[in-house]
PDB file of C-alpha atoms in Angstrom:
ATOM      1  CA  MET A   1      29.075  47.131 -20.313  1.00 49.00           C
ATOM      2  CA  SER A   2      31.520  48.719 -17.787  1.00 46.00           C
ATOM      3  CA  GLY A   3      32.564  47.465 -14.390  1.00 48.00           C
ATOM      4  CA  ASN A   4      30.206  50.082 -12.767  1.00 51.00           C
ATOM      5  CA  SER A   5      27.124  48.649 -14.794  1.00 48.00           C
ATOM      6  CA  LEU A   6      27.455  45.136 -13.801  1.00 43.00           C
ATOM      7  CA  LEU A   7      27.862  46.244 -10.414  1.00 44.00           C
ATOM      8  CA  ASP A   8      24.521  47.836 -10.299  1.00 51.00           C
ATOM      9  CA  VAL A   9      22.903  45.293 -11.845  1.00 42.00           C
ATOM     10  CA  MET A  10      24.581  42.511  -9.531  1.00 46.00           C
ATOM     11  CA  GLU A  11      23.144  45.156  -6.428  1.00 50.00           C
ATOM     12  CA  GLN A  12      19.367  45.006  -7.967  1.00 50.00           C
ATOM     13  CA  ILE A  13      19.538  41.031  -8.556  1.00 44.00           C
ATOM     14  CA  ASP A  14      20.469  40.854  -4.520  1.00 46.00           C
ATOM     15  CA  ALA A  15      18.052  43.308  -3.687  1.00 45.00           C
ATOM     16  CA  VAL A  16      15.493  41.163  -5.261  1.00 42.00           C
ATOM     17  CA  TYR A  17      16.238  37.914  -3.876  1.00 42.00           C
ATOM     18  CA  ILE A  18      17.454  38.831  -0.497  1.00 41.00           C
ATOM     19  CA  GLU A  19      13.828  40.701  -0.038  1.00 45.00           C
ATOM     20  CA  GLU A  20      11.807  37.798  -1.293  1.00 44.00           C
ATOM     21  CA  THR A  21      13.864  34.972   0.886  1.00 43.00           C
ATOM     22  CA  ALA A  22      13.346  37.511   3.932  1.00 45.00           C
ATOM     23  CA  GLY A  23       9.525  36.756   3.334  1.00 46.00           C
ATOM     24  CA  SER A  24       8.614  40.413   2.557  1.00 43.00           C
ATOM     25  CA  PRO A  25       5.000  40.335   1.854  1.00 41.00           C
ATOM     26  CA  GLU A  26       5.657  43.353  -0.632  1.00 43.00           C
ATOM     27  CA  THR A  27       6.017  42.384  -4.389  1.00 40.00           C
ATOM     28  CA  VAL A  28       9.138  43.722  -6.110  1.00 40.00           C
ATOM     29  CA  PRO A  29       7.725  46.642  -8.734  1.00 44.00           C
ATOM     30  CA  GLY A  30       8.205  45.213 -12.096  1.00 43.00           C
ATOM     31  CA  ARG A  31       8.483  41.524 -10.852  1.00 37.00           C
ATOM     32  CA  LYS A  32       5.363  38.936 -10.755  1.00 38.00           C
ATOM     33  CA  LYS A  33       5.312  37.384  -7.118  1.00 36.00           C
ATOM     34  CA  GLU A  34       6.119  33.823  -7.217  1.00 40.00           C
ATOM     35  CA  VAL A  35       4.406  30.949  -5.488  1.00 38.00           C
ATOM     36  CA  PHE A  36       6.127  27.431  -4.779  1.00 38.00           C
ATOM     37  CA  PRO A  37       4.085  24.724  -3.143  1.00 43.00           C
ATOM     38  CA  VAL A  38       7.041  23.612  -0.924  1.00 40.00           C
ATOM     39  CA  ALA A  39       8.139  24.112   2.620  1.00 42.00           C
ATOM     40  CA  GLY A  40       9.929  27.673   3.027  1.00 44.00           C
ATOM     41  CA  ASN A  41      13.340  26.736   4.052  1.00 45.00           C
ATOM     42  CA  PHE A  42      13.576  24.642   0.921  1.00 40.00           C
ATOM     43  CA  LYS A  43      12.502  28.069  -0.979  1.00 41.00           C
ATOM     44  CA  SER A  44      14.958  30.054   0.800  1.00 45.00           C
ATOM     45  CA  LYS A  45      17.868  27.999   0.215  1.00 46.00           C
ATOM     46  CA  LYS A  46      17.032  27.566  -3.523  1.00 46.00           C
ATOM     47  CA  LYS A  47      16.791  31.360  -3.928  1.00 48.00           C
ATOM     48  CA  LEU A  48      19.823  31.748  -1.896  1.00 51.00           C
ATOM     49  CA  SER A  49      21.655  29.405  -4.380  1.00 54.00           C
ATOM     50  CA  VAL A  50      20.555  31.176  -7.308  1.00 49.00           C
ATOM     51  CA  VAL A  51      21.737  34.434  -5.908  1.00 49.00           C
ATOM     52  CA  ILE A  52      25.144  32.957  -5.294  1.00 56.00           C
ATOM     53  CA  GLY A  53      24.998  31.741  -9.229  1.00 56.00           C
ATOM     54  CA  ILE A  54      23.882  34.900 -10.576  1.00 58.00           C
ATOM     55  CA  ALA A  55      26.577  36.905  -8.785  1.00 56.00           C
ATOM     56  CA  ALA A  56      29.500  33.887  -9.900  1.00 60.00           C
ATOM     57  CA  CYS A  57      28.239  34.365 -13.442  1.00 57.00           C
ATOM     58  CA  LEU A  58      28.282  38.255 -13.111  1.00 54.00           C
ATOM     59  CA  ALA A  59      31.619  38.161 -11.580  1.00 59.00           C
ATOM     60  CA  VAL A  60      33.234  35.635 -14.230  1.00 57.00           C
ATOM     61  CA  LEU A  61      31.912  37.839 -17.118  1.00 53.00           C
ATOM     62  CA  LEU A  62      33.508  40.841 -15.266  1.00 54.00           C
ATOM     63  CA  ALA A  63      36.849  39.385 -14.925  1.00 58.00           C
ATOM     64  CA  ALA A  64      36.612  38.239 -18.494  1.00 54.00           C
ATOM     65  CA  THR A  65      36.321  41.653 -19.952  1.00 51.00           C
ATOM     66  CA  PHE A  66      38.859  42.868 -17.992  1.00 52.00           C
ATOM     67  CA  ILE A  67      41.509  40.382 -18.983  1.00 55.00           C
ATOM     68  CA  ALA A  68      40.566  40.912 -22.640  1.00 47.00           C
ATOM     69  CA  GLU A  69      40.828  44.597 -22.482  1.00 50.00           C
ATOM     70  CA  GLN A  70      44.358  44.255 -20.532  1.00 50.00           C
ATOM     71  CA  ALA A  71      45.343  41.910 -23.354  1.00 51.00           C
ATOM     72  CA  GLY A  72      44.462  44.301 -25.969  1.00 49.00           C
ATOM     73  CA  TRP A  73      42.026  42.319 -27.643  1.00 49.00           C
ATOM     74  CA  ILE A  74      39.079  44.425 -27.003  1.00 46.00           C
ATOM     75  CA  SER A  75      38.729  47.975 -25.909  1.00 48.00           C
ATOM     76  CA  ILE A  76      35.392  48.360 -24.673  1.00 51.00           C
ATOM     77  CA  SER A  77      33.935  51.432 -22.164  1.00 51.00           C
ATOM     78  CA  GLY A  78      30.574  52.648 -22.706  1.00 49.00           C
ATOM     79  CA  ASN A  79      27.879  54.828 -21.016  1.00 48.00           C
ATOM     80  CA  LYS A  80      23.989  55.214 -21.849  1.00 49.00           C
ATOM     81  CA  GLN A  81      24.733  57.546 -24.997  1.00 62.00           C
ATOM     82  CA  LYS A  82      27.753  55.480 -26.923  1.00 65.00           C
ATOM     83  CA  THR A  83      29.817  53.042 -26.721  1.00 66.00           C
ATOM     84  CA  GLN A  84      33.651  53.326 -27.768  1.00 58.00           C
ATOM     85  CA  LEU A  85      35.343  50.851 -29.391  1.00 55.00           C
ATOM     86  CA  SER A  86      39.072  50.047 -30.548  1.00 55.00           C
ATOM     87  CA  SER A  87      40.759  47.263 -31.875  1.00 51.00           C
ATOM     88  CA  GLN A  88      44.346  46.196 -32.496  1.00 49.00           C
ATOM     89  CA  ASP A  89      45.984  45.424 -35.881  1.00 46.00           C
ATOM     90  CA  ALA A  90      44.892  41.861 -37.260  1.00 58.00           C
ATOM     91  CA  TYR A  91      48.560  41.594 -38.481  1.00 85.00           C
ATOM     92  CA  TRP A  92      52.118  43.021 -37.686  1.00 92.00           C
ATOM     93  CA  PHE A  93      54.799  42.759 -40.731  1.00 95.00           C
ATOM     94  CA  ALA A  94      57.563  42.004 -39.927  1.00 95.00           C
ATOM     95  CA  ASP A  95      59.506  43.485 -42.594  1.00 96.00           C
ATOM     96  CA  THR A  96      58.472  45.553 -45.821  1.00 97.00           C
ATOM     97  CA  GLU A  97      59.228  42.133 -47.817  1.00 96.00           C
ATOM     98  CA  GLU A  98      56.345  40.276 -46.184  1.00 96.00           C
ATOM     99  CA  LEU A  99      54.194  43.784 -46.079  1.00 97.00           C
ATOM    100  CA  VAL A 100      54.691  44.327 -50.110  1.00 97.00           C
ATOM    101  CA  ALA A 101      53.956  40.234 -50.424  1.00 96.00           C
ATOM    102  CA  GLN A 102      50.647  40.568 -48.869  1.00 96.00           C
ATOM    103  CA  ALA A 103      49.447  43.403 -50.553  1.00 97.00           C
ATOM    104  CA  ASP A 104      46.858  42.866 -53.377  1.00 96.00           C
ATOM    105  CA  LEU A 105      47.416  46.404 -54.662  1.00 97.00           C
ATOM    106  CA  ILE A 106      49.896  49.415 -54.040  1.00 98.00           C
ATOM    107  CA  PHE A 107      50.028  52.762 -55.444  1.00 98.00           C
ATOM    108  CA  THR A 108      50.344  56.422 -54.377  1.00 98.00           C
ATOM    109  CA  GLY A 109      47.645  58.832 -54.898  1.00 98.00           C
ATOM    110  CA  LYS A 110      45.380  62.315 -53.293  1.00 98.00           C
ATOM    111  CA  VAL A 111      42.669  61.800 -50.993  1.00 98.00           C
ATOM    112  CA  THR A 112      40.063  63.556 -52.597  1.00 98.00           C
ATOM    113  CA  GLU A 113      36.770  62.835 -50.237  1.00 97.00           C
ATOM    114  CA  ILE A 114      36.647  61.694 -47.147  1.00 94.00           C
ATOM    115  CA  SER A 115      32.763  60.168 -45.758  1.00 93.00           C
ATOM    116  CA  GLN A 116      31.225  57.965 -43.647  1.00 89.00           C
ATOM    117  CA  LYS A 117      28.917  54.986 -43.928  1.00 89.00           C
ATOM    118  CA  MET A 118      26.882  52.666 -41.300  1.00 86.00           C
ATOM    119  CA  SER A 119      27.306  48.757 -41.680  1.00 83.00           C
ATOM    120  CA  GLU A 120      24.106  46.461 -41.138  1.00 78.00           C
ATOM    121  CA  ASN A 121      24.215  46.739 -37.300  1.00 77.00           C
ATOM    122  CA  ASP A 122      24.987  50.312 -37.032  1.00 78.00           C
ATOM    123  CA  LEU A 123      29.093  49.879 -37.090  1.00 83.00           C
ATOM    124  CA  PRO A 124      30.534  53.216 -38.427  1.00 86.00           C
ATOM    125  CA  TYR A 125      33.182  52.735 -41.015  1.00 88.00           C
ATOM    126  CA  THR A 126      34.739  55.436 -43.252  1.00 91.00           C
ATOM    127  CA  ILE A 127      35.173  55.424 -47.174  1.00 94.00           C
ATOM    128  CA  TYR A 128      38.624  57.159 -48.380  1.00 96.00           C
ATOM    129  CA  GLU A 129      37.932  58.159 -52.148  1.00 98.00           C
ATOM    130  CA  VAL A 130      41.616  58.278 -53.811  1.00 98.00           C
ATOM    131  CA  GLU A 131      42.432  59.687 -57.192  1.00 98.00           C
ATOM    132  CA  ILE A 132      45.049  57.143 -58.196  1.00 97.00           C
ATOM    133  CA  ASP A 133      48.148  58.465 -59.369  1.00 97.00           C
ATOM    134  CA  THR A 134      51.018  55.181 -60.166  1.00 97.00           C
ATOM    135  CA  VAL A 135      50.125  51.980 -59.281  1.00 96.00           C
ATOM    136  CA  TYR A 136      53.283  49.989 -57.895  1.00 96.00           C
ATOM    137  CA  LYS A 137      51.897  46.370 -57.687  1.00 96.00           C
ATOM    138  CA  GLY A 138      48.413  44.716 -58.489  1.00 95.00           C
ATOM    139  CA  ASP A 139      46.074  46.115 -61.479  1.00 91.00           C
ATOM    140  CA  THR A 140      43.165  48.776 -61.824  1.00 89.00           C
ATOM    141  CA  ASP A 141      41.773  50.497 -64.710  1.00 85.00           C
ATOM    142  CA  ASP A 142      40.211  52.921 -62.494  1.00 88.00           C
ATOM    143  CA  GLY A 143      41.291  56.555 -62.089  1.00 94.00           C
ATOM    144  CA  THR A 144      39.705  56.761 -58.617  1.00 96.00           C
ATOM    145  CA  ILE A 145      39.390  54.335 -56.143  1.00 96.00           C
ATOM    146  CA  GLN A 146      37.639  53.761 -52.513  1.00 96.00           C
ATOM    147  CA  ILE A 147      39.122  52.085 -50.024  1.00 95.00           C
ATOM    148  CA  ARG A 148      36.906  51.141 -46.787  1.00 91.00           C
ATOM    149  CA  ILE A 149      38.535  51.161 -43.213  1.00 89.00           C
ATOM    150  CA  SER A 150      36.608  51.168 -39.942  1.00 82.00           C
ATOM    151  CA  GLY A 151      36.341  54.157 -37.824  1.00 79.00           C
ATOM    152  CA  GLY A 152      33.816  56.817 -37.652  1.00 78.00           C
ATOM    153  CA  GLU A 153      30.927  58.139 -34.963  1.00 79.00           C
ATOM    154  CA  SER A 154      27.072  56.873 -34.887  1.00 77.00           C
ATOM    155  CA  ASP A 155      24.307  57.218 -32.680  1.00 79.00           C
ATOM    156  CA  ARG A 156      25.320  53.918 -30.701  1.00 80.00           C
ATOM    157  CA  TYR A 157      29.276  54.055 -31.380  1.00 79.00           C
ATOM    158  CA  SER A 158      32.294  55.285 -31.784  1.00 80.00           C
ATOM    159  CA  VAL A 159      35.356  53.384 -33.203  1.00 79.00           C
ATOM    160  CA  GLN A 160      38.641  54.573 -33.392  1.00 81.00           C
ATOM    161  CA  ASN A 161      41.140  53.492 -36.125  1.00 83.00           C
ATOM    162  CA  ASP A 162      45.046  54.797 -35.612  1.00 88.00           C
ATOM    163  CA  LEU A 163      45.244  56.422 -39.222  1.00 92.00           C
ATOM    164  CA  THR A 164      45.998  60.448 -39.567  1.00 94.00           C
ATOM    165  CA  VAL A 165      44.980  60.353 -43.635  1.00 95.00           C
ATOM    166  CA  ALA A 166      43.540  63.768 -44.619  1.00 96.00           C
ATOM    167  CA  GLU A 167      41.691  65.009 -47.489  1.00 97.00           C
ATOM    168  CA  GLY A 168      43.632  67.008 -50.024  1.00 98.00           C
ATOM    169  CA  GLY A 169      46.807  64.456 -48.842  1.00 98.00           C
ATOM    170  CA  SER A 170      48.877  62.396 -51.135  1.00 98.00           C
ATOM    171  CA  TYR A 171      49.707  58.944 -49.258  1.00 98.00           C
ATOM    172  CA  LEU A 172      50.990  55.463 -50.800  1.00 98.00           C
ATOM    173  CA  PHE A 173      48.754  52.539 -50.118  1.00 98.00           C
ATOM    174  CA  CYS A 174      49.381  49.208 -49.013  1.00 97.00           C
ATOM    175  CA  VAL A 175      45.563  47.467 -49.593  1.00 96.00           C
ATOM    176  CA  GLU A 176      43.796  43.944 -49.978  1.00 95.00           C
ATOM    177  CA  THR A 177      41.279  43.500 -52.761  1.00 94.00           C
ATOM    178  CA  TYR A 178      38.029  41.717 -52.507  1.00 92.00           C
ATOM    179  CA  GLU A 179      35.578  40.343 -55.027  1.00 88.00           C
ATOM    180  CA  ASN A 180      32.377  42.474 -54.005  1.00 87.00           C
ATOM    181  CA  GLU A 181      33.731  44.947 -51.320  1.00 89.00           C
ATOM    182  CA  ALA A 182      35.588  48.002 -50.971  1.00 91.00           C
ATOM    183  CA  PRO A 183      39.413  47.154 -50.572  1.00 94.00           C
ATOM    184  CA  CYS A 184      40.710  47.293 -47.114  1.00 93.00           C
ATOM    185  CA  ILE A 185      44.312  48.508 -45.965  1.00 93.00           C
ATOM    186  CA  LEU A 186      46.622  45.914 -44.540  1.00 93.00           C
ATOM    187  CA  ASN A 187      46.687  47.501 -41.039  1.00 91.00           C
ATOM    188  CA  ASP A 188      46.158  50.927 -39.558  1.00 90.00           C
ATOM    189  CA  THR A 189      50.061  51.175 -38.563  1.00 93.00           C
ATOM    190  CA  GLN A 190      51.694  50.185 -41.190  1.00 96.00           C
ATOM    191  CA  ALA A 191      50.360  49.994 -44.476  1.00 96.00           C
ATOM    192  CA  VAL A 192      49.471  53.722 -45.823  1.00 97.00           C
ATOM    193  CA  PHE A 193      52.830  55.999 -45.806  1.00 98.00           C
ATOM    194  CA  ASP A 194      53.022  60.244 -46.096  1.00 98.00           C
ATOM    195  CA  LEU A 195      54.281  61.113 -49.416  1.00 98.00           C
ATOM    196  CA  ALA A 196      55.246  64.571 -47.729  1.00 97.00           C
ATOM    197  CA  THR A 197      56.917  63.295 -44.675  1.00 97.00           C
ATOM    198  CA  GLY A 198      57.932  59.652 -45.896  1.00 98.00           C
ATOM    199  CA  GLN A 199      56.561  58.380 -42.710  1.00 98.00           C
ATOM    200  CA  ALA A 200      53.653  56.276 -41.591  1.00 97.00           C
ATOM    201  CA  ALA A 201      50.203  58.097 -41.703  1.00 97.00           C
ATOM    202  CA  THR A 202      49.173  56.403 -38.153  1.00 94.00           C
ATOM    203  CA  SER A 203      48.636  58.276 -34.355  1.00 92.00           C
ATOM    204  CA  ASN A 204      49.927  54.443 -33.251  1.00 88.00           C
ATOM    205  CA  GLU A 205      52.726  55.061 -30.367  1.00 89.00           C
ATOM    206  CA  LEU A 206      54.128  51.791 -32.016  1.00 88.00           C
ATOM    207  CA  ASP A 207      57.440  52.294 -34.205  1.00 93.00           C
ATOM    208  CA  PRO A 208      55.830  51.111 -37.715  1.00 95.00           C
ATOM    209  CA  GLY A 209      59.270  49.329 -38.432  1.00 95.00           C
ATOM    210  CA  PHE A 210      60.119  50.925 -41.549  1.00 96.00           C
ATOM    211  CA  THR A 211      59.617  54.042 -43.654  1.00 98.00           C
ATOM    212  CA  LEU A 212      57.748  55.004 -47.001  1.00 98.00           C
ATOM    213  CA  GLU A 213      61.927  54.547 -48.406  1.00 98.00           C
ATOM    214  CA  ASP A 214      62.068  51.280 -47.318  1.00 98.00           C
ATOM    215  CA  VAL A 215      58.550  50.072 -48.805  1.00 98.00           C
ATOM    216  CA  MET A 216      59.718  51.595 -52.475  1.00 97.00           C
ATOM    217  CA  GLU A 217      63.147  50.209 -51.918  1.00 97.00           C
ATOM    218  CA  ALA A 218      61.072  46.457 -50.947  1.00 97.00           C
ATOM    219  CA  LEU A 219      58.966  47.078 -54.535  1.00 96.00           C
ATOM    220  CA  GLU A 220      62.444  47.557 -56.525  1.00 94.00           C
ATOM    221  CA  ALA A 221      63.749  44.456 -55.468  1.00 93.00           C
ATOM    222  CA  GLN A 222      60.357  42.420 -55.766  1.00 87.00           C
ATOM    223  CA  SER A 223      59.812  43.951 -59.302  1.00 81.00           C
ATOM    224  CA  LYS A 224      63.532  42.804 -60.766  1.00 75.00           C
TER     225      LYS A 224
END
């Protein structure tokens, strides 16, 4: 929920309770007029305290959302049509040795198809179908593999990631495998490298910290 939306809700709540506290004989549209068998002064004070309590809760919610967004935990902006979501990488690798050690499967291959799917809660994700060329770590008997990555468009959400993977391009992938799900890349800044440029396939402004050549050297050192 955006800041403007929260303020709109607060204004609506204030309008409802101010009207009732003032003793207006009109019933607010959409609300059932309540009758309390207590003195008028007590009723006014009670409703005024409710107004203050609700306003305080909304203020805390707005502040918490702002702090989380500034800290980089979430990035949310939305309107009535669609909510845009993005998230930072879950883990940042200090060096290629750590990256290679964490990956279950490292291979090169050509992206033959990019498609979009939807999760049960309508969050979009992208499937990269890759024709495997060379496997450097891990084991797979498949000639092609599907990699699942958060990102895409749905009626409700727009989920952004930092990958610049293109259909027809060839890349080195560092992925984590799962028993019942498609493997996922370790992160979208340091785990996919363009074979044509030797650089990380990402639009993230952060420096990945190493290149394709560095990853290949770490793989060679590990195999000795």
